[in-house]
């Protein structure tokens, strides 16, 4: 008998809604759930191939113990009870001989102590601090900046549907969507509305978003902070900022104005390889079409040097133009 079950995809933390077709206890199809409140039927490639992943012959279903030399690829299946006993014994020996801090925990998509089971285990072991994860290069960087500047994260909550200017900076939403496809659909929806919002894309590559943009700034990779400083420079120099908002809510504006004098568009053209006039035009379009929003993307977190400064500058742009 074939039944359809509601489920959520756990291949990433968007947890898109799934309709899973099951026949005689076996998954035979996976599709997007159109009634899911956030993903609304969207699925990326990973979920579409979920059944293939589940039943792949190399899928790990039992503990395997190495029987050959490391790298030889020789394993034998052992029962769970034996695996757990052997691991527990090994951990006890390590802790006894070297102390609990001889161990480190590394994890993927989960960040910091978000993975409760690992956090609890590490606490009980007496070593809650040796944790490495992708937080500093994915999301948490920008999150921390927004917490410090605004008191809450704004960058992932842009209201694209009502924006008159959308800046796609550090994301490629039509291909690599971190919000279950929602962001790209909202951009397309906004593009169908009247009046159409202005779209600015900052990306070294000519992406699908760049193809639909009013302005595409083909930036030299890794120079985003300089570009953002030039935008702030233009907006302050040309008095395009929101004076009431700055007066009421912003601290350190005069020092900011002094600092960004070091980044006029002509100098930033040399750093970013974007023509100075185009930098000016983009800054004006951003400042003059309010409300304006930056899309959500984690690429700036991965730039290395100055990655934190990119989000800091975007947050400053959001603030001085009153787009909070
Ligand atoms: S974006 Fe893809 S991997 Fe992530 S939850 Fe949705 S379908 Fe699954």
PDB file of N, CA and C and ligand atoms in Angstrom, residues 8-18 39 42-48 177-181, ligand 1:
ATOM      1  N   UNK A   8      10.108  16.580   7.497  1.00  0.00           N
ATOM      2  CA  UNK A   8      10.962  17.749   7.263  1.00  0.00           C
ATOM      3  C   UNK A   8      12.339  17.254   6.849  1.00  0.00           C
ATOM      4  N   UNK A   9      12.943  17.949   5.901  1.00  0.00           N
ATOM      5  CA  UNK A   9      14.282  17.572   5.448  1.00  0.00           C
ATOM      6  C   UNK A   9      15.304  18.026   6.494  1.00  0.00           C
ATOM      7  N   UNK A  10      16.219  17.124   6.817  1.00  0.00           N
ATOM      8  CA  UNK A  10      17.258  17.472   7.792  1.00  0.00           C
ATOM      9  C   UNK A  10      18.647  17.475   7.165  1.00  0.00           C
ATOM     10  N   UNK A  11      18.722  17.596   5.846  1.00  0.00           N
ATOM     11  CA  UNK A  11      20.047  17.689   5.225  1.00  0.00           C
ATOM     12  C   UNK A  11      20.696  19.041   5.521  1.00  0.00           C
ATOM     13  N   UNK A  12      19.874  20.059   5.786  1.00  0.00           N
ATOM     14  CA  UNK A  12      20.444  21.308   6.299  1.00  0.00           C
ATOM     15  C   UNK A  12      19.403  21.912   7.229  1.00  0.00           C
ATOM     16  N   UNK A  13      19.750  23.001   7.911  1.00  0.00           N
ATOM     17  CA  UNK A  13      18.857  23.463   8.967  1.00  0.00           C
ATOM     18  C   UNK A  13      17.721  24.350   8.484  1.00  0.00           C
ATOM     19  N   UNK A  14      17.473  24.389   7.180  1.00  0.00           N
ATOM     20  CA  UNK A  14      16.244  25.046   6.726  1.00  0.00           C
ATOM     21  C   UNK A  14      15.025  24.182   7.006  1.00  0.00           C
ATOM     22  N   UNK A  15      15.265  22.868   7.067  1.00  0.00           N
ATOM     23  CA  UNK A  15      14.184  21.919   7.383  1.00  0.00           C
ATOM     24  C   UNK A  15      12.948  22.121   6.503  1.00  0.00           C
ATOM     25  N   UNK A  16      13.161  22.095   5.193  1.00  0.00           N
ATOM     26  CA  UNK A  16      12.044  22.261   4.251  1.00  0.00           C
ATOM     27  C   UNK A  16      11.011  21.148   4.435  1.00  0.00           C
ATOM     28  N   UNK A  17       9.758  21.486   4.165  1.00  0.00           N
ATOM     29  CA  UNK A  17       8.680  20.514   4.319  1.00  0.00           C
ATOM     30  C   UNK A  17       8.674  19.492   3.187  1.00  0.00           C
ATOM     31  N   UNK A  18       8.484  18.220   3.541  1.00  0.00           N
ATOM     32  CA  UNK A  18       8.503  17.142   2.545  1.00  0.00           C
ATOM     33  C   UNK A  18       7.184  16.381   2.545  1.00  0.00           C
ATOM     34  N   UNK A  39       8.915  26.795   3.429  1.00  0.00           N
ATOM     35  CA  UNK A  39       9.510  26.346   2.159  1.00  0.00           C
ATOM     36  C   UNK A  39       8.486  26.299   1.020  1.00  0.00           C
ATOM     37  N   UNK A  42       9.228  24.181  -1.986  1.00  0.00           N
ATOM     38  CA  UNK A  42      10.605  24.203  -2.512  1.00  0.00           C
ATOM     39  C   UNK A  42      11.401  23.013  -1.982  1.00  0.00           C
ATOM     40  N   UNK A  43      12.214  22.422  -2.840  1.00  0.00           N
ATOM     41  CA  UNK A  43      13.217  21.444  -2.412  1.00  0.00           C
ATOM     42  C   UNK A  43      14.465  21.667  -3.245  1.00  0.00           C
ATOM     43  N   UNK A  44      15.614  21.567  -2.632  1.00  0.00           N
ATOM     44  CA  UNK A  44      16.832  21.633  -3.429  1.00  0.00           C
ATOM     45  C   UNK A  44      17.207  20.208  -3.861  1.00  0.00           C
ATOM     46  N   UNK A  45      18.303  20.105  -4.596  1.00  0.00           N
ATOM     47  CA  UNK A  45      18.684  18.806  -5.165  1.00  0.00           C
ATOM     48  C   UNK A  45      18.912  17.736  -4.103  1.00  0.00           C
ATOM     49  N   UNK A  46      19.423  18.159  -2.952  1.00  0.00           N
ATOM     50  CA  UNK A  46      19.764  17.162  -1.935  1.00  0.00           C
ATOM     51  C   UNK A  46      18.537  16.363  -1.510  1.00  0.00           C
ATOM     52  N   UNK A  47      17.440  17.075  -1.240  1.00  0.00           N
ATOM     53  CA  UNK A  47      16.246  16.363  -0.772  1.00  0.00           C
ATOM     54  C   UNK A  47      15.640  15.519  -1.890  1.00  0.00           C
ATOM     55  N   UNK A  48      15.750  15.991  -3.133  1.00  0.00           N
ATOM     56  CA  UNK A  48      15.173  15.215  -4.239  1.00  0.00           C
ATOM     57  C   UNK A  48      15.827  13.848  -4.352  1.00  0.00           C
ATOM     58  N   UNK A 177      20.815  28.571  -2.314  1.00  0.00           N
ATOM     59  CA  UNK A 177      19.861  29.294  -1.482  1.00  0.00           C
ATOM     60  C   UNK A 177      19.905  28.812  -0.054  1.00  0.00           C
ATOM     61  N   UNK A 178      20.142  29.726   0.843  1.00  0.00           N
ATOM     62  CA  UNK A 178      20.240  29.319   2.239  1.00  0.00           C
ATOM     63  C   UNK A 178      18.906  29.426   2.966  1.00  0.00           C
ATOM     64  N   UNK A 179      17.872  29.843   2.299  1.00  0.00           N
ATOM     65  CA  UNK A 179      16.592  29.996   3.003  1.00  0.00           C
ATOM     66  C   UNK A 179      15.497  29.210   2.309  1.00  0.00           C
ATOM     67  N   UNK A 180      15.832  28.014   1.880  1.00  0.00           N
ATOM     68  CA  UNK A 180      14.828  27.162   1.257  1.00  0.00           C
ATOM     69  C   UNK A 180      14.236  27.773   0.002  1.00  0.00           C
ATOM     70  N   UNK A 181      15.013  28.546  -0.740  1.00  0.00           N
ATOM     71  CA  UNK A 181      14.524  29.114  -1.994  1.00  0.00           C
ATOM     72  C   UNK A 181      13.646  30.335  -1.805  1.00  0.00           C
TER      73      UNK A 181
HETATM   74  S1  LIG B   1      17.418  23.606   1.428  1.00  0.00           S
HETATM   75 FE1  LIG B   1      17.652  21.510   0.575  1.00  0.00          FE
HETATM   76  S2  LIG B   1      18.892  20.387   2.077  1.00  0.00           S
HETATM   77 FE2  LIG B   1      18.142  22.233   3.099  1.00  0.00          FE
HETATM   78  S3  LIG B   1      16.271  21.561   4.154  1.00  0.00           S
HETATM   79 FE3  LIG B   1      15.642  22.404   2.140  1.00  0.00          FE
HETATM   80  S4  LIG B   1      15.586  20.642   0.771  1.00  0.00           S
HETATM   81 FE4  LIG B   1      16.744  20.003   2.588  1.00  0.00          FE
END
